[in-house]
Amino acid sequence: MSTDPLFRATMEHLLQGGVVCSVATPEIHNYLASTANQEQVSAYLSPLGRGLAQTRDMVSFYAVYLDTEDASTRRILRHQFDDLTNNWEAMIRWLRMSRSTSEQHHPIVAMDVISESEWLKAIESSSALQDELEVIATKFGLRGKVRDPRQRLRHLLEKLDKMGYLEPIGTSGSMYQATGKWSLLRDLMEWVRQQEGIEAAEREEEEELSQDQEDLFHGAP
């Protein structure tokens, strides 16, 4: 096994379920930018039943399970997915709100810079955004007696920082940069959307088959 401290740091981060990106883990990300290092990490992960993967936008690395049919692996994946979906609606609402509050005017993506003051300015100028901020805070379990957009926004930014979706810039606590976890979240959302589409198509086919069988039974033309 390699004695390279960056190799060890990379393995520990990946096996703990961490996402590697240039914002949150720049040294590890630079390490994995090398194809040779990727191959070394993959070779070590393989006997553990794990593999190295990248998000579709190539921004982030993360570890995946190679055998998803294994019962214990499925339990782990189910637990991880349940943790994610607990905040699913709040994350989707935050993505939608970011289109209206960010300078870029698009849903937040990895490496975007978030200015608390700019977001607050946009939120305070719109009662609809203030209402949405309250809904998001409630969905994240952040409740308070006072309806204060500044306080709500600060708590939400701190929450997303703690969850690994934002990385503070400087020491003021008013500027953040989006991490590669947003890329992984988007990939998961797209996967769920595709699965729902497949399931919907299968349900439609079953309904059509059922109707055909019923028509045949009743002698319909």
PDB file of C-alpha atoms in Angstrom:
ATOM      1  CA  MET A   1       0.000   0.000   0.000  1.00  0.00           C
ATOM      2  CA  SER A   2       1.243   3.493  -0.804  1.00  0.00           C
ATOM      3  CA  THR A   3       2.741   5.517   2.040  1.00  0.00           C
ATOM      4  CA  ASP A   4       1.881   8.763   0.256  1.00  0.00           C
ATOM      5  CA  PRO A   5      -0.053  10.900   2.764  1.00  0.00           C
ATOM      6  CA  LEU A   6      -2.264  12.252  -0.029  1.00  0.00           C
ATOM      7  CA  PHE A   7      -3.156   8.699  -1.030  1.00  0.00           C
ATOM      8  CA  ARG A   8      -4.163   7.911   2.545  1.00  0.00           C
ATOM      9  CA  ALA A   9      -6.141  11.146   2.851  1.00  0.00           C
ATOM     10  CA  THR A  10      -7.909  10.384  -0.443  1.00  0.00           C
ATOM     11  CA  MET A  11      -8.837   6.852   0.597  1.00  0.00           C
ATOM     12  CA  GLU A  12     -10.098   7.940   4.017  1.00  0.00           C
ATOM     13  CA  HIS A  13     -12.215  10.704   2.507  1.00  0.00           C
ATOM     14  CA  LEU A  14     -13.738   8.472  -0.164  1.00  0.00           C
ATOM     15  CA  LEU A  15     -14.439   5.536   2.168  1.00  0.00           C
ATOM     16  CA  GLN A  16     -16.165   7.877   4.614  1.00  0.00           C
ATOM     17  CA  GLY A  17     -18.573   8.864   1.858  1.00  0.00           C
ATOM     18  CA  GLY A  18     -16.935  12.193   1.081  1.00  0.00           C
ATOM     19  CA  VAL A  19     -17.135  14.010  -2.242  1.00  0.00           C
ATOM     20  CA  VAL A  20     -13.845  15.237  -3.677  1.00  0.00           C
ATOM     21  CA  CYS A  21     -13.889  18.597  -5.456  1.00  0.00           C
ATOM     22  CA  SER A  22     -11.609  21.582  -6.025  1.00  0.00           C
ATOM     23  CA  VAL A  23     -13.586  23.768  -3.611  1.00  0.00           C
ATOM     24  CA  ALA A  24     -13.802  21.654  -0.444  1.00  0.00           C
ATOM     25  CA  THR A  25     -10.799  19.343  -0.903  1.00  0.00           C
ATOM     26  CA  PRO A  26      -8.409  21.006  -3.380  1.00  0.00           C
ATOM     27  CA  GLU A  27      -5.323  18.935  -2.516  1.00  0.00           C
ATOM     28  CA  ILE A  28      -7.134  15.623  -2.888  1.00  0.00           C
ATOM     29  CA  HIS A  29      -8.831  16.852  -6.055  1.00  0.00           C
ATOM     30  CA  ASN A  30      -5.474  17.788  -7.566  1.00  0.00           C
ATOM     31  CA  TYR A  31      -4.165  14.363  -6.578  1.00  0.00           C
ATOM     32  CA  LEU A  32      -7.027  12.634  -8.406  1.00  0.00           C
ATOM     33  CA  ALA A  33      -6.509  14.824 -11.479  1.00  0.00           C
ATOM     34  CA  SER A  34      -3.703  12.387 -12.341  1.00  0.00           C
ATOM     35  CA  THR A  35      -4.834   9.314 -14.269  1.00  0.00           C
ATOM     36  CA  ALA A  36      -2.097   7.272 -12.594  1.00  0.00           C
ATOM     37  CA  ASN A  37      -3.367   8.249  -9.156  1.00  0.00           C
ATOM     38  CA  GLN A  38      -6.940   7.443 -10.170  1.00  0.00           C
ATOM     39  CA  GLU A  39      -5.813   3.975 -11.221  1.00  0.00           C
ATOM     40  CA  GLN A  40      -3.957   3.448  -7.941  1.00  0.00           C
ATOM     41  CA  VAL A  41      -7.005   4.507  -5.910  1.00  0.00           C
ATOM     42  CA  SER A  42      -9.319   2.321  -8.016  1.00  0.00           C
ATOM     43  CA  ALA A  43      -7.004  -0.667  -7.582  1.00  0.00           C
ATOM     44  CA  TYR A  44      -7.121  -0.264  -3.803  1.00  0.00           C
ATOM     45  CA  LEU A  45     -10.892   0.242  -3.731  1.00  0.00           C
ATOM     46  CA  SER A  46     -11.716  -2.761  -5.909  1.00  0.00           C
ATOM     47  CA  PRO A  47     -10.975  -5.537  -3.342  1.00  0.00           C
ATOM     48  CA  LEU A  48     -13.182  -3.610  -0.923  1.00  0.00           C
ATOM     49  CA  GLY A  49     -16.077  -3.843  -3.342  1.00  0.00           C
ATOM     50  CA  ARG A  50     -15.834  -0.159  -4.154  1.00  0.00           C
ATOM     51  CA  GLY A  51     -14.991   1.889  -7.227  1.00  0.00           C
ATOM     52  CA  LEU A  52     -14.042   5.451  -8.132  1.00  0.00           C
ATOM     53  CA  ALA A  53     -16.621   7.526 -10.022  1.00  0.00           C
ATOM     54  CA  GLN A  54     -17.023  11.074 -11.289  1.00  0.00           C
ATOM     55  CA  THR A  55     -20.095  13.253 -11.598  1.00  0.00           C
ATOM     56  CA  ARG A  56     -21.415  13.862 -15.098  1.00  0.00           C
ATOM     57  CA  ASP A  57     -19.959  17.363 -15.196  1.00  0.00           C
ATOM     58  CA  MET A  58     -16.557  15.887 -14.217  1.00  0.00           C
ATOM     59  CA  VAL A  59     -16.358  18.280 -11.242  1.00  0.00           C
ATOM     60  CA  SER A  60     -16.340  15.736  -8.415  1.00  0.00           C
ATOM     61  CA  PHE A  61     -15.049  12.273  -7.492  1.00  0.00           C
ATOM     62  CA  TYR A  62     -16.754   9.864  -5.112  1.00  0.00           C
ATOM     63  CA  ALA A  63     -16.722   6.182  -4.206  1.00  0.00           C
ATOM     64  CA  VAL A  64     -19.424   3.799  -5.402  1.00  0.00           C
ATOM     65  CA  TYR A  65     -20.373   0.230  -4.490  1.00  0.00           C
ATOM     66  CA  LEU A  66     -19.576  -2.260  -7.242  1.00  0.00           C
ATOM     67  CA  ASP A  67     -22.088  -4.918  -6.160  1.00  0.00           C
ATOM     68  CA  THR A  68     -25.420  -3.233  -5.514  1.00  0.00           C
ATOM     69  CA  GLU A  69     -27.227  -6.571  -5.331  1.00  0.00           C
ATOM     70  CA  ASP A  70     -25.488  -7.544  -2.093  1.00  0.00           C
ATOM     71  CA  ALA A  71     -27.983  -7.427   0.793  1.00  0.00           C
ATOM     72  CA  SER A  72     -25.742  -5.528   3.214  1.00  0.00           C
ATOM     73  CA  THR A  73     -24.775  -3.050   0.487  1.00  0.00           C
ATOM     74  CA  ARG A  74     -28.422  -2.451  -0.370  1.00  0.00           C
ATOM     75  CA  ARG A  75     -29.162  -1.684   3.285  1.00  0.00           C
ATOM     76  CA  ILE A  76     -26.338   0.869   3.349  1.00  0.00           C
ATOM     77  CA  LEU A  77     -27.510   2.450   0.098  1.00  0.00           C
ATOM     78  CA  ARG A  78     -31.096   2.581   1.334  1.00  0.00           C
ATOM     79  CA  HIS A  79     -29.973   4.303   4.521  1.00  0.00           C
ATOM     80  CA  GLN A  80     -27.904   6.823   2.543  1.00  0.00           C
ATOM     81  CA  PHE A  81     -30.763   7.479   0.149  1.00  0.00           C
ATOM     82  CA  ASP A  82     -33.219   7.948   3.012  1.00  0.00           C
ATOM     83  CA  ASP A  83     -30.867  10.512   4.578  1.00  0.00           C
ATOM     84  CA  LEU A  84     -30.761  12.393   1.293  1.00  0.00           C
ATOM     85  CA  THR A  85     -34.496  12.325   0.648  1.00  0.00           C
ATOM     86  CA  ASN A  86     -35.221  13.667   4.128  1.00  0.00           C
ATOM     87  CA  ASN A  87     -34.018  17.035   2.806  1.00  0.00           C
ATOM     88  CA  TRP A  88     -35.041  16.438  -0.811  1.00  0.00           C
ATOM     89  CA  GLU A  89     -37.862  18.993  -1.012  1.00  0.00           C
ATOM     90  CA  ALA A  90     -35.862  21.636   0.848  1.00  0.00           C
ATOM     91  CA  MET A  91     -32.910  21.187  -1.532  1.00  0.00           C
ATOM     92  CA  ILE A  92     -35.138  21.428  -4.617  1.00  0.00           C
ATOM     93  CA  ARG A  93     -36.776  24.584  -3.274  1.00  0.00           C
ATOM     94  CA  TRP A  94     -33.354  26.058  -2.499  1.00  0.00           C
ATOM     95  CA  LEU A  95     -32.209  25.332  -6.049  1.00  0.00           C
ATOM     96  CA  ARG A  96     -35.280  27.051  -7.444  1.00  0.00           C
ATOM     97  CA  MET A  97     -34.885  30.066  -5.183  1.00  0.00           C
ATOM     98  CA  SER A  98     -31.224  30.403  -6.132  1.00  0.00           C
ATOM     99  CA  ARG A  99     -32.294  31.264  -9.673  1.00  0.00           C
ATOM    100  CA  SER A 100     -33.944  34.435  -8.367  1.00  0.00           C
ATOM    101  CA  THR A 101     -31.392  35.410  -5.741  1.00  0.00           C
ATOM    102  CA  SER A 102     -28.004  34.744  -7.345  1.00  0.00           C
ATOM    103  CA  GLU A 103     -26.167  37.131  -9.622  1.00  0.00           C
ATOM    104  CA  GLN A 104     -25.822  34.339 -12.192  1.00  0.00           C
ATOM    105  CA  HIS A 105     -29.635  33.874 -12.392  1.00  0.00           C
ATOM    106  CA  HIS A 106     -29.401  30.108 -12.651  1.00  0.00           C
ATOM    107  CA  PRO A 107     -29.871  27.328 -10.085  1.00  0.00           C
ATOM    108  CA  ILE A 108     -26.758  26.992  -7.963  1.00  0.00           C
ATOM    109  CA  VAL A 109     -23.988  24.805  -9.381  1.00  0.00           C
ATOM    110  CA  ALA A 110     -20.570  23.761  -8.124  1.00  0.00           C
ATOM    111  CA  MET A 111     -18.068  26.626  -7.782  1.00  0.00           C
ATOM    112  CA  ASP A 112     -20.731  29.354  -7.777  1.00  0.00           C
ATOM    113  CA  VAL A 113     -19.997  32.117  -5.271  1.00  0.00           C
ATOM    114  CA  ILE A 114     -22.795  33.030  -2.875  1.00  0.00           C
ATOM    115  CA  SER A 115     -22.862  36.480  -1.319  1.00  0.00           C
ATOM    116  CA  GLU A 116     -25.108  36.572   1.731  1.00  0.00           C
ATOM    117  CA  SER A 117     -25.679  40.312   1.290  1.00  0.00           C
ATOM    118  CA  GLU A 118     -26.730  39.919  -2.358  1.00  0.00           C
ATOM    119  CA  TRP A 119     -29.108  37.080  -1.542  1.00  0.00           C
ATOM    120  CA  LEU A 120     -30.561  39.005   1.387  1.00  0.00           C
ATOM    121  CA  LYS A 121     -31.118  42.070  -0.806  1.00  0.00           C
ATOM    122  CA  ALA A 122     -33.076  39.996  -3.318  1.00  0.00           C
ATOM    123  CA  ILE A 123     -35.083  38.211  -0.612  1.00  0.00           C
ATOM    124  CA  GLU A 124     -36.001  41.372   1.284  1.00  0.00           C
ATOM    125  CA  SER A 125     -37.305  42.956  -1.928  1.00  0.00           C
ATOM    126  CA  SER A 126     -39.756  40.123  -2.558  1.00  0.00           C
ATOM    127  CA  SER A 127     -42.481  38.912  -0.197  1.00  0.00           C
ATOM    128  CA  ALA A 128     -42.734  35.714  -2.265  1.00  0.00           C
ATOM    129  CA  LEU A 129     -39.056  34.951  -1.681  1.00  0.00           C
ATOM    130  CA  GLN A 130     -39.452  35.697   2.027  1.00  0.00           C
ATOM    131  CA  ASP A 131     -42.332  33.209   2.177  1.00  0.00           C
ATOM    132  CA  GLU A 132     -40.262  30.649   0.292  1.00  0.00           C
ATOM    133  CA  LEU A 133     -37.334  31.202   2.655  1.00  0.00           C
ATOM    134  CA  GLU A 134     -39.623  30.407   5.580  1.00  0.00           C
ATOM    135  CA  VAL A 135     -40.819  27.214   3.883  1.00  0.00           C
ATOM    136  CA  ILE A 136     -37.259  26.081   3.172  1.00  0.00           C
ATOM    137  CA  ALA A 137     -36.177  26.819   6.729  1.00  0.00           C
ATOM    138  CA  THR A 138     -39.106  24.788   8.047  1.00  0.00           C
ATOM    139  CA  LYS A 139     -38.329  21.883   5.685  1.00  0.00           C
ATOM    140  CA  PHE A 140     -34.765  21.870   7.045  1.00  0.00           C
ATOM    141  CA  GLY A 141     -36.108  21.866  10.594  1.00  0.00           C
ATOM    142  CA  LEU A 142     -34.903  25.418  11.302  1.00  0.00           C
ATOM    143  CA  ARG A 143     -37.711  27.046  13.233  1.00  0.00           C
ATOM    144  CA  GLY A 144     -37.763  30.310  15.097  1.00  0.00           C
ATOM    145  CA  LYS A 145     -40.277  32.596  16.764  1.00  0.00           C
ATOM    146  CA  VAL A 146     -39.223  35.681  14.830  1.00  0.00           C
ATOM    147  CA  ARG A 147     -39.737  35.956  11.068  1.00  0.00           C
ATOM    148  CA  ASP A 148     -36.395  37.498  10.185  1.00  0.00           C
ATOM    149  CA  PRO A 149     -35.025  36.947   6.619  1.00  0.00           C
ATOM    150  CA  ARG A 150     -31.489  37.824   7.677  1.00  0.00           C
ATOM    151  CA  GLN A 151     -31.491  35.286  10.494  1.00  0.00           C
ATOM    152  CA  ARG A 152     -33.207  32.633   8.385  1.00  0.00           C
ATOM    153  CA  LEU A 153     -30.758  33.052   5.519  1.00  0.00           C
ATOM    154  CA  ARG A 154     -27.739  32.960   7.831  1.00  0.00           C
ATOM    155  CA  HIS A 155     -28.975  29.755   9.475  1.00  0.00           C
ATOM    156  CA  LEU A 156     -29.639  28.135   6.086  1.00  0.00           C
ATOM    157  CA  LEU A 157     -26.184  29.013   4.798  1.00  0.00           C
ATOM    158  CA  GLU A 158     -24.648  27.598   7.965  1.00  0.00           C
ATOM    159  CA  LYS A 159     -26.783  24.458   7.560  1.00  0.00           C
ATOM    160  CA  LEU A 160     -25.614  23.936   3.967  1.00  0.00           C
ATOM    161  CA  ASP A 161     -22.032  24.589   5.055  1.00  0.00           C
ATOM    162  CA  LYS A 162     -22.359  21.884   7.724  1.00  0.00           C
ATOM    163  CA  MET A 163     -23.880  19.498   5.169  1.00  0.00           C
ATOM    164  CA  GLY A 164     -20.894  20.026   2.873  1.00  0.00           C
ATOM    165  CA  TYR A 165     -22.681  21.895   0.091  1.00  0.00           C
ATOM    166  CA  LEU A 166     -21.005  25.240   0.787  1.00  0.00           C
ATOM    167  CA  GLU A 167     -17.461  26.235   1.694  1.00  0.00           C
ATOM    168  CA  PRO A 168     -16.848  29.566   3.498  1.00  0.00           C
ATOM    169  CA  ILE A 169     -14.686  32.119   1.723  1.00  0.00           C
ATOM    170  CA  GLY A 170     -12.605  34.128   4.161  1.00  0.00           C
ATOM    171  CA  THR A 171     -13.501  34.534   7.817  1.00  0.00           C
ATOM    172  CA  SER A 172     -16.439  36.935   7.658  1.00  0.00           C
ATOM    173  CA  GLY A 173     -19.028  34.182   7.226  1.00  0.00           C
ATOM    174  CA  SER A 174     -20.839  36.196   4.546  1.00  0.00           C
ATOM    175  CA  MET A 175     -19.331  34.629   1.408  1.00  0.00           C
ATOM    176  CA  TYR A 176     -19.497  30.999   0.334  1.00  0.00           C
ATOM    177  CA  GLN A 177     -18.591  28.849  -2.637  1.00  0.00           C
ATOM    178  CA  ALA A 178     -20.695  25.918  -3.789  1.00  0.00           C
ATOM    179  CA  THR A 179     -18.942  22.549  -3.562  1.00  0.00           C
ATOM    180  CA  GLY A 180     -19.053  19.528  -5.846  1.00  0.00           C
ATOM    181  CA  LYS A 181     -21.808  17.968  -3.735  1.00  0.00           C
ATOM    182  CA  TRP A 182     -24.261  19.963  -5.849  1.00  0.00           C
ATOM    183  CA  SER A 183     -23.025  18.050  -8.907  1.00  0.00           C
ATOM    184  CA  LEU A 184     -23.658  14.709  -7.211  1.00  0.00           C
ATOM    185  CA  LEU A 185     -27.081  15.901  -6.026  1.00  0.00           C
ATOM    186  CA  ARG A 186     -28.033  16.856  -9.583  1.00  0.00           C
ATOM    187  CA  ASP A 187     -26.924  13.437 -10.853  1.00  0.00           C
ATOM    188  CA  LEU A 188     -29.036  11.722  -8.190  1.00  0.00           C
ATOM    189  CA  MET A 189     -32.039  13.907  -9.019  1.00  0.00           C
ATOM    190  CA  GLU A 190     -31.666  13.059 -12.713  1.00  0.00           C
ATOM    191  CA  TRP A 191     -31.431   9.349 -11.866  1.00  0.00           C
ATOM    192  CA  VAL A 192     -34.608   9.557  -9.765  1.00  0.00           C
ATOM    193  CA  ARG A 193     -36.375  11.458 -12.562  1.00  0.00           C
ATOM    194  CA  GLN A 194     -35.411   8.769 -15.051  1.00  0.00           C
ATOM    195  CA  GLN A 195     -36.527   5.999 -12.699  1.00  0.00           C
ATOM    196  CA  GLU A 196     -39.865   7.712 -12.174  1.00  0.00           C
ATOM    197  CA  GLY A 197     -40.235   8.019 -15.944  1.00  0.00           C
ATOM    198  CA  ILE A 198     -39.493   4.308 -16.397  1.00  0.00           C
ATOM    199  CA  GLU A 199     -41.940   3.371 -13.655  1.00  0.00           C
ATOM    200  CA  ALA A 200     -44.609   5.648 -15.142  1.00  0.00           C
ATOM    201  CA  ALA A 201     -44.117   4.059 -18.582  1.00  0.00           C
ATOM    202  CA  GLU A 202     -44.312   0.584 -17.050  1.00  0.00           C
ATOM    203  CA  ARG A 203     -47.536   1.501 -15.218  1.00  0.00           C
ATOM    204  CA  GLU A 204     -48.996   2.846 -18.455  1.00  0.00           C
ATOM    205  CA  GLU A 205     -48.071  -0.365 -20.299  1.00  0.00           C
ATOM    206  CA  GLU A 206     -49.624  -2.461 -17.521  1.00  0.00           C
ATOM    207  CA  GLU A 207     -52.818  -0.386 -17.657  1.00  0.00           C
ATOM    208  CA  GLU A 208     -52.991  -0.764 -21.443  1.00  0.00           C
ATOM    209  CA  LEU A 209     -52.412  -4.516 -21.155  1.00  0.00           C
ATOM    210  CA  SER A 210     -55.067  -4.770 -18.465  1.00  0.00           C
ATOM    211  CA  GLN A 211     -57.527  -2.838 -20.641  1.00  0.00           C
ATOM    212  CA  ASP A 212     -56.741  -5.062 -23.640  1.00  0.00           C
ATOM    213  CA  GLN A 213     -57.344  -8.168 -21.527  1.00  0.00           C
ATOM    214  CA  GLU A 214     -60.611  -6.734 -20.216  1.00  0.00           C
ATOM    215  CA  ASP A 215     -61.780  -5.872 -23.745  1.00  0.00           C
ATOM    216  CA  LEU A 216     -60.878  -9.382 -24.874  1.00  0.00           C
ATOM    217  CA  PHE A 217     -62.766 -10.919 -21.956  1.00  0.00           C
ATOM    218  CA  HIS A 218     -65.891  -8.888 -22.704  1.00  0.00           C
ATOM    219  CA  GLY A 219     -65.630  -9.512 -26.413  1.00  0.00           C
ATOM    220  CA  ALA A 220     -64.872  -5.899 -27.334  1.00  0.00           C
ATOM    221  CA  PRO A 221     -63.693  -5.366 -30.933  1.00  0.00           C
TER     222      PRO A 221
END
